[in-house]
Tab-separated table of C-alpha atoms in Angstrom:
chain	number	residue	atom	x	y	z
A	1	UNK	CA	92.273	104.712	113.311
A	2	UNK	CA	92.460	107.179	116.416
A	3	UNK	CA	95.348	109.016	117.887
A	4	UNK	CA	96.426	111.044	120.143
A	5	UNK	CA	98.976	114.156	120.185
A	6	UNK	CA	101.301	114.420	123.116
A	7	UNK	CA	102.602	117.980	122.283
A	8	UNK	CA	101.616	120.982	120.467
A	9	UNK	CA	103.965	123.465	119.204
A	10	UNK	CA	104.805	124.899	116.113
A	11	UNK	CA	104.957	122.467	112.843
A	12	UNK	CA	108.385	121.620	110.934
A	13	UNK	CA	106.390	121.018	107.592
A	14	UNK	CA	107.125	123.152	104.411
A	15	UNK	CA	104.860	125.829	103.665
A	16	UNK	CA	102.109	124.438	101.235
A	17	UNK	CA	102.300	127.630	99.021
A	18	UNK	CA	106.028	126.430	98.396
A	19	UNK	CA	104.742	123.029	97.077
A	20	UNK	CA	104.026	119.814	98.324
A	21	UNK	CA	106.732	118.179	100.336
A	22	UNK	CA	108.496	115.194	98.996
A	23	UNK	CA	107.624	112.085	101.172
A	24	UNK	CA	110.269	109.411	101.098
A	25	UNK	CA	109.574	106.010	102.351
A	26	UNK	CA	112.893	104.648	103.978
A	27	UNK	CA	113.533	100.815	104.664
A	28	UNK	CA	117.028	100.420	106.401
A	29	UNK	CA	118.468	96.686	105.274
A	30	UNK	CA	122.203	96.304	106.545
A	31	UNK	CA	123.552	93.044	105.472
A	32	UNK	CA	125.350	92.414	108.984
A	33	UNK	CA	122.460	91.220	111.091
A	34	UNK	CA	123.719	89.358	113.837
A	35	UNK	CA	120.540	87.207	114.847
A	36	UNK	CA	119.619	86.053	111.613
A	37	UNK	CA	121.985	86.505	108.404
A	38	UNK	CA	120.347	88.570	105.610
A	39	UNK	CA	117.195	88.536	107.716
A	40	UNK	CA	115.692	91.313	105.686
A	41	UNK	CA	115.562	89.301	102.367
A	42	UNK	CA	114.994	85.824	104.023
A	43	UNK	CA	111.554	84.396	102.513
A	44	UNK	CA	108.642	84.911	104.752
A	45	UNK	CA	105.495	83.189	103.570
A	46	UNK	CA	106.880	82.681	100.124
A	47	UNK	CA	107.900	86.504	99.919
A	48	UNK	CA	111.044	88.436	100.953
A	49	UNK	CA	110.689	89.977	104.550
A	50	UNK	CA	111.682	93.164	103.195
A	51	UNK	CA	109.352	92.955	100.199
A	52	UNK	CA	105.807	93.071	102.490
A	53	UNK	CA	106.811	96.332	103.637
A	54	UNK	CA	107.741	97.514	100.426
A	55	UNK	CA	104.883	96.465	98.488
A	56	UNK	CA	102.704	98.385	101.343
A	57	UNK	CA	105.089	101.324	100.816
A	58	UNK	CA	104.446	101.501	97.282
A	59	UNK	CA	100.736	100.969	96.767
A	60	UNK	CA	99.817	103.331	99.606
A	61	UNK	CA	100.337	106.463	96.698
A	62	UNK	CA	101.306	108.655	100.030
A	63	UNK	CA	104.839	108.653	99.443
A	64	UNK	CA	106.828	110.212	96.261
A	65	UNK	CA	109.601	107.840	96.647
A	66	UNK	CA	110.655	104.048	98.165
A	67	UNK	CA	114.293	103.732	99.219
A	68	UNK	CA	116.269	100.887	100.769
A	69	UNK	CA	119.384	101.539	102.419
A	70	UNK	CA	121.846	99.155	102.478
A	71	UNK	CA	125.430	98.258	102.172
A	72	UNK	CA	125.050	94.757	100.688
A	73	UNK	CA	124.831	93.767	96.981
A	74	UNK	CA	122.081	90.687	97.313
A	75	UNK	CA	119.625	93.071	99.582
A	76	UNK	CA	120.254	95.869	96.654
A	77	UNK	CA	119.240	93.740	94.202
A	78	UNK	CA	115.988	92.330	95.751
A	79	UNK	CA	114.948	95.919	96.731
A	80	UNK	CA	115.520	97.019	92.899
A	81	UNK	CA	113.286	93.769	91.712
A	82	UNK	CA	110.576	94.718	94.006
A	83	UNK	CA	110.490	98.384	92.795
A	84	UNK	CA	112.537	100.316	95.311
A	85	UNK	CA	115.422	103.009	94.636
A	86	UNK	CA	118.522	101.960	96.378
A	87	UNK	CA	120.699	104.121	98.637
A	88	UNK	CA	124.269	102.358	99.192
A	89	UNK	CA	125.340	103.571	102.648
A	90	UNK	CA	128.810	104.284	103.685
A	91	UNK	CA	130.972	102.403	105.878
A	92	UNK	CA	130.632	104.616	108.614
A	93	UNK	CA	126.810	104.348	108.848
A	94	UNK	CA	127.144	100.331	108.324
A	95	UNK	CA	128.898	99.268	111.578
A	96	UNK	CA	127.099	97.346	114.513
A	97	UNK	CA	127.253	100.235	116.384
A	98	UNK	CA	125.520	102.906	113.825
A	99	UNK	CA	122.682	104.279	114.738
A	100	UNK	CA	119.497	104.469	112.550
A	101	UNK	CA	119.372	107.949	113.260
A	102	UNK	CA	122.798	108.460	111.740
A	103	UNK	CA	121.701	106.558	108.806
A	104	UNK	CA	118.844	108.488	107.977
A	105	UNK	CA	120.798	111.568	108.444
A	106	UNK	CA	123.136	110.706	105.906
A	107	UNK	CA	120.536	109.544	103.545
A	108	UNK	CA	118.889	113.202	103.743
A	109	UNK	CA	122.259	114.796	103.494
A	110	UNK	CA	122.513	113.320	99.798
A	111	UNK	CA	119.120	113.818	99.126
A	112	UNK	CA	118.069	117.739	99.615
A	113	UNK	CA	114.651	117.107	97.811
A	114	UNK	CA	113.153	114.988	100.709
A	115	UNK	CA	111.272	117.060	103.277
A	116	UNK	CA	109.632	113.738	105.234
A	117	UNK	CA	111.115	110.954	105.846
A	118	UNK	CA	108.868	107.642	106.708
A	119	UNK	CA	111.353	105.182	108.098
A	120	UNK	CA	109.880	101.920	107.781
A	121	UNK	CA	111.135	98.515	109.655
A	122	UNK	CA	111.376	95.947	107.311
A	123	UNK	CA	110.961	93.552	110.176
A	124	UNK	CA	107.323	94.471	110.385
A	125	UNK	CA	105.843	92.217	107.803
A	126	UNK	CA	101.969	93.296	108.788
A	127	UNK	CA	102.122	96.654	107.728
A	128	UNK	CA	99.451	97.936	105.633
A	129	UNK	CA	99.168	101.040	102.869
A	130	UNK	CA	96.445	102.552	104.901
A	131	UNK	CA	98.691	102.701	107.857
A	132	UNK	CA	101.006	104.727	105.992
A	133	UNK	CA	98.473	107.271	104.405
A	134	UNK	CA	96.991	108.173	108.025
A	135	UNK	CA	99.929	108.585	110.031
A	136	UNK	CA	101.505	110.446	106.996
A	137	UNK	CA	98.374	112.722	107.187
A	138	UNK	CA	99.471	113.348	110.756
A	139	UNK	CA	102.470	115.422	109.505
A	140	UNK	CA	101.210	117.017	106.060
A	141	UNK	CA	97.759	117.759	107.717
A	142	UNK	CA	97.729	118.279	111.133
A	143	UNK	CA	101.183	119.592	111.592
A	144	UNK	CA	103.178	116.985	113.560
A	145	UNK	CA	106.629	116.877	113.239
A	146	UNK	CA	107.449	113.192	114.574
A	147	UNK	CA	104.903	110.221	114.414
A	148	UNK	CA	105.733	106.803	115.682
A	149	UNK	CA	103.765	103.210	115.887
A	150	UNK	CA	102.502	101.888	118.823
A	151	UNK	CA	100.415	98.984	120.069
A	152	UNK	CA	98.032	98.434	123.150
A	153	UNK	CA	98.865	95.756	125.379
A	154	UNK	CA	97.067	94.612	128.521
A	155	UNK	CA	100.098	93.431	130.537
A	156	UNK	CA	100.712	93.877	134.291
A	157	UNK	CA	104.299	95.292	134.877
A	158	UNK	CA	106.613	94.393	137.997
A	159	UNK	CA	109.636	96.132	138.772
A	160	UNK	CA	113.255	94.110	138.892
A	161	UNK	CA	114.189	93.545	142.238
A	162	UNK	CA	117.934	92.455	143.460
A	163	UNK	CA	117.028	88.999	145.196
A	164	UNK	CA	119.944	89.414	147.499
A	165	UNK	CA	118.401	92.693	149.237
A	166	UNK	CA	115.008	90.627	150.087
A	167	UNK	CA	112.607	93.579	148.777
A	168	UNK	CA	109.175	92.690	147.379
A	169	UNK	CA	108.469	93.609	143.872
A	170	UNK	CA	105.826	96.140	143.012
A	171	UNK	CA	103.953	96.481	140.040
A	172	UNK	CA	103.586	100.476	138.632
A	173	UNK	CA	100.418	99.810	136.808
A	174	UNK	CA	98.286	97.806	138.739
A	175	UNK	CA	96.917	97.336	142.707
A	176	UNK	CA	97.223	93.622	143.348
A	177	UNK	CA	94.575	93.733	145.821
A	178	UNK	CA	92.101	95.106	142.763
A	179	UNK	CA	93.246	93.297	139.663
A	180	UNK	CA	91.587	94.922	137.096
A	181	UNK	CA	89.603	92.490	134.462
A	182	UNK	CA	91.237	92.720	130.638
A	183	UNK	CA	87.472	94.234	129.628
A	184	UNK	CA	87.466	97.032	132.378
A	185	UNK	CA	91.199	98.217	131.887
A	186	UNK	CA	92.494	100.296	128.672
A	187	UNK	CA	95.923	98.827	128.650
A	188	UNK	CA	98.841	100.702	127.792
A	189	UNK	CA	100.625	102.063	124.786
A	190	UNK	CA	104.087	100.251	123.845
A	191	UNK	CA	106.038	101.453	120.693
A	192	UNK	CA	105.771	98.239	118.248
A	193	UNK	CA	108.761	99.690	116.177
A	194	UNK	CA	106.880	99.376	113.053
A	195	UNK	CA	107.831	102.796	111.423
A	196	UNK	CA	109.031	106.411	112.901
A	197	UNK	CA	107.979	109.336	110.388
A	198	UNK	CA	109.572	112.624	110.663
A	199	UNK	CA	110.037	116.237	108.952
A	200	UNK	CA	113.330	116.725	107.340
A	201	UNK	CA	114.195	119.588	110.028
A	202	UNK	CA	113.308	117.277	112.875
A	203	UNK	CA	116.016	114.899	111.644
A	204	UNK	CA	118.626	117.799	111.085
A	205	UNK	CA	118.443	118.540	114.515
A	206	UNK	CA	119.001	114.985	115.978
A	207	UNK	CA	115.382	114.845	117.099
A	208	UNK	CA	116.150	117.260	120.059
A	209	UNK	CA	114.257	119.949	118.817
A	210	UNK	CA	110.687	118.123	118.260
A	211	UNK	CA	107.763	120.494	118.084
A	212	UNK	CA	104.296	118.228	117.919
A	213	UNK	CA	104.808	114.780	118.501
A	214	UNK	CA	101.923	111.892	118.034
A	215	UNK	CA	101.552	108.356	117.920
A	216	UNK	CA	99.884	106.217	115.687
A	217	UNK	CA	97.788	103.134	117.021
A	218	UNK	CA	97.787	99.801	115.164
A	219	UNK	CA	95.639	96.889	116.052
A	220	UNK	CA	97.543	94.368	117.655
A	221	UNK	CA	96.878	91.707	114.699
A	222	UNK	CA	99.118	93.909	112.554
A	223	UNK	CA	101.810	94.662	115.165
A	224	UNK	CA	104.279	91.832	114.018
A	225	UNK	CA	108.050	92.367	114.732
A	226	UNK	CA	110.779	89.739	114.027
A	227	UNK	CA	113.560	89.796	116.082
A	228	UNK	CA	114.970	86.265	116.162
A	229	UNK	CA	114.770	83.079	114.499
A	230	UNK	CA	112.052	81.724	116.926
A	231	UNK	CA	109.795	84.562	115.575
A	232	UNK	CA	109.724	83.111	112.296
A	233	UNK	CA	107.251	80.480	112.292
A	234	UNK	CA	104.691	82.785	114.505
A	235	UNK	CA	105.067	85.485	111.998
A	236	UNK	CA	104.699	83.421	109.134
A	237	UNK	CA	101.220	82.501	110.580
A	238	UNK	CA	100.368	86.233	111.188
A	239	UNK	CA	101.366	87.409	108.004
A	240	UNK	CA	99.127	84.599	106.188
A	241	UNK	CA	96.239	85.932	107.778
A	242	UNK	CA	96.743	89.685	108.613
A	243	UNK	CA	99.404	90.936	105.866
A	244	UNK	CA	98.850	92.955	102.947
A	245	UNK	CA	99.127	90.900	99.619
A	246	UNK	CA	98.760	93.439	96.921
A	247	UNK	CA	96.101	95.357	95.332
A	248	UNK	CA	94.866	91.834	93.662
A	249	UNK	CA	94.370	90.423	96.984
A	250	UNK	CA	91.239	89.947	96.993
A	251	UNK	CA	90.849	88.807	93.158
A	252	UNK	CA	89.226	85.287	93.025
A	253	UNK	CA	91.531	82.930	90.751
A	254	UNK	CA	89.606	80.768	88.403
A	255	UNK	CA	92.208	79.923	86.407
A	256	UNK	CA	95.745	78.064	87.183
A	257	UNK	CA	98.470	78.210	84.186
A	258	UNK	CA	101.277	75.558	85.017
A	259	UNK	CA	104.342	75.383	83.229
A	260	UNK	CA	105.573	71.829	82.537
A	261	UNK	CA	109.255	71.474	82.555
A	262	UNK	CA	110.536	73.632	85.593
A	263	UNK	CA	107.494	73.334	87.579
A	264	UNK	CA	105.492	70.056	87.345
A	265	UNK	CA	108.708	68.320	86.442
A	266	UNK	CA	112.384	69.149	87.401
A	267	UNK	CA	113.297	68.802	83.672
A	268	UNK	CA	114.890	65.487	83.863
A	269	UNK	CA	113.824	62.800	81.186
A	270	UNK	CA	114.587	59.281	81.499
A	271	UNK	CA	115.231	57.345	78.569
A	272	UNK	CA	114.654	53.417	78.613
A	273	UNK	CA	116.747	50.935	76.355
A	274	UNK	CA	113.705	50.610	73.898
A	275	UNK	CA	114.057	54.563	73.030
A	276	UNK	CA	110.846	55.205	75.094
A	277	UNK	CA	110.883	58.521	77.270
A	278	UNK	CA	109.854	58.738	80.918
A	279	UNK	CA	109.470	61.527	82.912
A	280	UNK	CA	108.927	61.620	86.912
A	281	UNK	CA	106.051	63.484	88.463
A	282	UNK	CA	105.583	64.039	92.311
A	283	UNK	CA	102.361	62.765	93.889
A	284	UNK	CA	102.088	65.647	95.847
A	285	UNK	CA	101.905	67.739	92.863
A	286	UNK	CA	98.913	66.156	91.487
A	287	UNK	CA	97.170	66.276	94.622
A	288	UNK	CA	97.728	69.600	94.728
A	289	UNK	CA	96.304	69.997	91.497
A	290	UNK	CA	93.280	68.300	91.888
A	291	UNK	CA	92.761	70.448	95.428
A	292	UNK	CA	92.188	73.391	93.135
A	293	UNK	CA	89.879	71.232	90.759
A	294	UNK	CA	87.896	70.271	93.301
A	295	UNK	CA	87.399	74.150	94.153
A	296	UNK	CA	86.214	74.953	90.622
A	297	UNK	CA	89.438	76.500	89.319
A	298	UNK	CA	90.423	75.235	86.191
A	299	UNK	CA	94.311	74.257	85.469
A	300	UNK	CA	95.990	74.271	82.624
A	301	UNK	CA	99.076	72.947	81.655
A	302	UNK	CA	101.396	74.971	79.219
A	303	UNK	CA	104.313	74.197	77.109
A	304	UNK	CA	106.012	75.589	74.259
A	305	UNK	CA	107.996	74.133	70.964
A	306	UNK	CA	111.063	74.421	73.086
A	307	UNK	CA	109.715	71.891	75.396
A	308	UNK	CA	112.225	68.886	75.649
A	309	UNK	CA	109.286	66.398	76.296
A	310	UNK	CA	107.604	65.363	73.352
A	311	UNK	CA	103.980	66.356	72.675
A	312	UNK	CA	102.816	62.744	73.218
A	313	UNK	CA	104.651	62.614	76.546
A	314	UNK	CA	103.174	65.922	77.705
A	315	UNK	CA	99.555	64.456	76.511
A	316	UNK	CA	99.974	61.656	79.003
A	317	UNK	CA	101.293	63.759	81.916
A	318	UNK	CA	98.055	66.188	81.061
A	319	UNK	CA	95.660	62.899	80.915
A	320	UNK	CA	97.461	61.743	84.392
A	321	UNK	CA	96.799	64.990	86.148
A	322	UNK	CA	93.393	65.622	84.194
A	323	UNK	CA	94.575	68.905	82.862
A	324	UNK	CA	93.920	70.546	79.558
A	325	UNK	CA	97.237	71.194	77.789
A	326	UNK	CA	97.870	74.220	76.222
A	327	UNK	CA	100.660	73.713	73.526
A	328	UNK	CA	101.871	77.089	71.813
A	329	UNK	CA	104.614	78.032	69.620
A	330	UNK	CA	106.140	80.401	72.328
A	331	UNK	CA	103.423	80.979	74.924
A	332	UNK	CA	103.851	84.813	74.980
A	333	UNK	CA	101.323	87.351	75.848
A	334	UNK	CA	99.430	87.117	72.791
A	335	UNK	CA	98.576	83.745	72.954
A	336	UNK	CA	97.830	84.009	76.542
A	337	UNK	CA	95.164	86.748	75.378
A	338	UNK	CA	93.520	84.403	73.149
A	339	UNK	CA	92.772	82.119	76.052
A	340	UNK	CA	91.669	84.827	78.502
A	341	UNK	CA	89.379	85.750	75.562
A	342	UNK	CA	88.122	82.321	74.935
A	343	UNK	CA	87.730	81.482	78.969
A	344	UNK	CA	86.052	85.357	79.439
A	345	UNK	CA	88.508	85.846	81.932
A	346	UNK	CA	90.980	88.647	82.957
A	347	UNK	CA	94.233	88.648	83.981
A	348	UNK	CA	93.704	89.343	88.001
A	349	UNK	CA	91.612	86.080	87.946
A	350	UNK	CA	94.961	83.882	86.557
A	351	UNK	CA	97.746	82.454	88.640
A	352	UNK	CA	100.675	81.344	86.831
A	353	UNK	CA	103.870	79.498	87.886
A	354	UNK	CA	106.559	79.871	85.545
A	355	UNK	CA	110.469	79.002	85.889
A	356	UNK	CA	112.394	80.292	82.770
A	357	UNK	CA	113.301	83.916	81.534
A	358	UNK	CA	110.952	83.323	78.779
A	359	UNK	CA	108.076	83.360	81.315
A	360	UNK	CA	108.419	86.699	82.790
A	361	UNK	CA	106.015	88.001	80.364
A	362	UNK	CA	102.846	86.383	81.557
A	363	UNK	CA	104.583	86.164	85.215
A	364	UNK	CA	104.122	90.056	85.294
A	365	UNK	CA	100.636	90.102	83.746
A	366	UNK	CA	98.674	87.412	86.041
A	367	UNK	CA	97.006	88.553	89.224
A	368	UNK	CA	98.941	85.826	90.920
A	369	UNK	CA	102.346	84.506	90.148
A	370	UNK	CA	104.671	81.735	91.640
A	371	UNK	CA	108.106	80.153	90.919
A	372	UNK	CA	109.690	77.204	92.395
A	373	UNK	CA	112.600	78.169	94.556
A	374	UNK	CA	115.342	76.710	92.211
A	375	UNK	CA	113.935	78.187	89.092
A	376	UNK	CA	116.351	80.574	87.136
A	377	UNK	CA	113.381	83.251	86.785
A	378	UNK	CA	113.264	83.429	90.875
A	379	UNK	CA	116.179	86.067	90.876
A	380	UNK	CA	114.696	88.119	88.177
A	381	UNK	CA	110.912	88.971	89.301
A	382	UNK	CA	109.368	90.114	92.214
A	383	UNK	CA	107.308	86.808	92.456
A	384	UNK	CA	104.294	87.062	94.750
A	385	UNK	CA	105.137	83.899	95.775
A	386	UNK	CA	108.546	81.762	95.950
A	387	UNK	CA	108.021	78.178	96.729
A	388	UNK	CA	110.495	76.825	99.332
A	389	UNK	CA	110.306	73.226	97.313
A	390	UNK	CA	112.083	73.078	94.261
A	391	UNK	CA	110.626	72.024	90.892
A	392	UNK	CA	109.170	68.432	90.427
A	393	UNK	CA	109.080	67.866	94.223
A	394	UNK	CA	106.221	69.256	95.814
A	395	UNK	CA	106.428	73.244	94.382
A	396	UNK	CA	103.108	72.883	92.486
A	397	UNK	CA	101.497	71.579	95.608
A	398	UNK	CA	102.854	74.373	97.749
A	399	UNK	CA	101.602	77.158	95.342
A	400	UNK	CA	98.256	75.414	95.043
A	401	UNK	CA	97.754	75.480	98.798
A	402	UNK	CA	98.747	79.368	98.784
A	403	UNK	CA	96.068	79.961	95.988
A	404	UNK	CA	93.762	78.488	98.314
A	405	UNK	CA	94.621	80.033	101.182
A	406	UNK	CA	94.452	83.302	99.640
A	407	UNK	CA	90.805	82.375	98.334
A	408	UNK	CA	89.743	81.515	102.051
A	409	UNK	CA	91.221	84.781	102.905
A	410	UNK	CA	89.147	86.526	100.287
A	411	UNK	CA	85.829	85.336	101.569
A	412	UNK	CA	86.597	86.423	105.538
A	413	UNK	CA	84.481	89.099	106.235
A	414	UNK	CA	86.574	92.537	108.031
A	415	UNK	CA	85.131	91.911	111.447
A	416	UNK	CA	85.849	88.231	111.254
A	417	UNK	CA	89.631	89.332	110.459
A	418	UNK	CA	90.127	91.750	113.465
A	419	UNK	CA	90.243	90.608	117.004
A	420	UNK	CA	87.395	91.596	119.237
A	421	UNK	CA	89.364	93.349	122.053
A	422	UNK	CA	86.565	94.053	123.852
A	423	UNK	CA	86.033	89.947	124.434
A	424	UNK	CA	89.309	88.847	124.347
């Protein structure tokens, strides 16, 4: 990725002889969002908004620690579940009028070990690990004090005029008589708000004594910023195509394991006057399973001895869906390992949908995991996909569609993913 230096003077980076500088990623996530309440942890494409950038930061291997600065208990819980450390900010920097700079300055006062702060915005879900690595190198290797992200836009600007004055508006960046074609005009650079990296020294001086400054240009497909609720559907489609899904995003799923109670069913059992047990299966979920099977993804329904449904009823469900039933004593990791050996699969080729705390072991091992929105385990793990639908009401279909979307994404070539800026 190319970048340009704006100024060149002395660097604020620590002397390498004194050891490597401590690089901390910091995401500011105040609980009092005015536009969208608790926006930072609202689910975007099945993942909390803040988790998209946390995952990128954690997987970048360029930072020594990843922090979330917050004043809210629920944001703290989500941050910890996704692997971040938490800085509980003081009331003084948690006001509507508090600036990001004040909050970051409080953070570094309490963290004397931090030499470089990688301030990442939670509202930029298309951030990738390579963006963080490359921008950070501009500080650690090129001696910059301050690096910020930009995007190139081809927009003609016009100065605002008071209509009462009767003056004609003028454009500061085009000649109306010679309006350039998009492909003949390089465009202009705008801050996209994705991140701002800075040395400790620059932050301590309130960014008033900056030495070497640089910008890091991101391609437009990665430049997504959520500001208001109306942005949400657009951002969801963008993040599904251009977001970072984790280290296993390109692994092809070959086996889908789905718990019966709490996923395929909502846990309800109906008993007839004759004493027969009945269970309801949503037709959308059955269709979702069939979608996977048509794509040569094998589907197993799994259950254990604690299952409230009888084995006979479970076998009927398996027959209805055309799946094999894996019925074990506890469905623990050991039993799944045996299944992996039988199928000659590794964990990153397996997707699993669970719902109870007992499923956490398997959920943490598979390459792709999902949970219904109403499952008890949803608050306990960093699920790669949390369904919008509850168990027994289309959650399995929703997760199946997500699996197939990732499969399609993994098959796309890199050049197909990028916008051709020369011919757009």
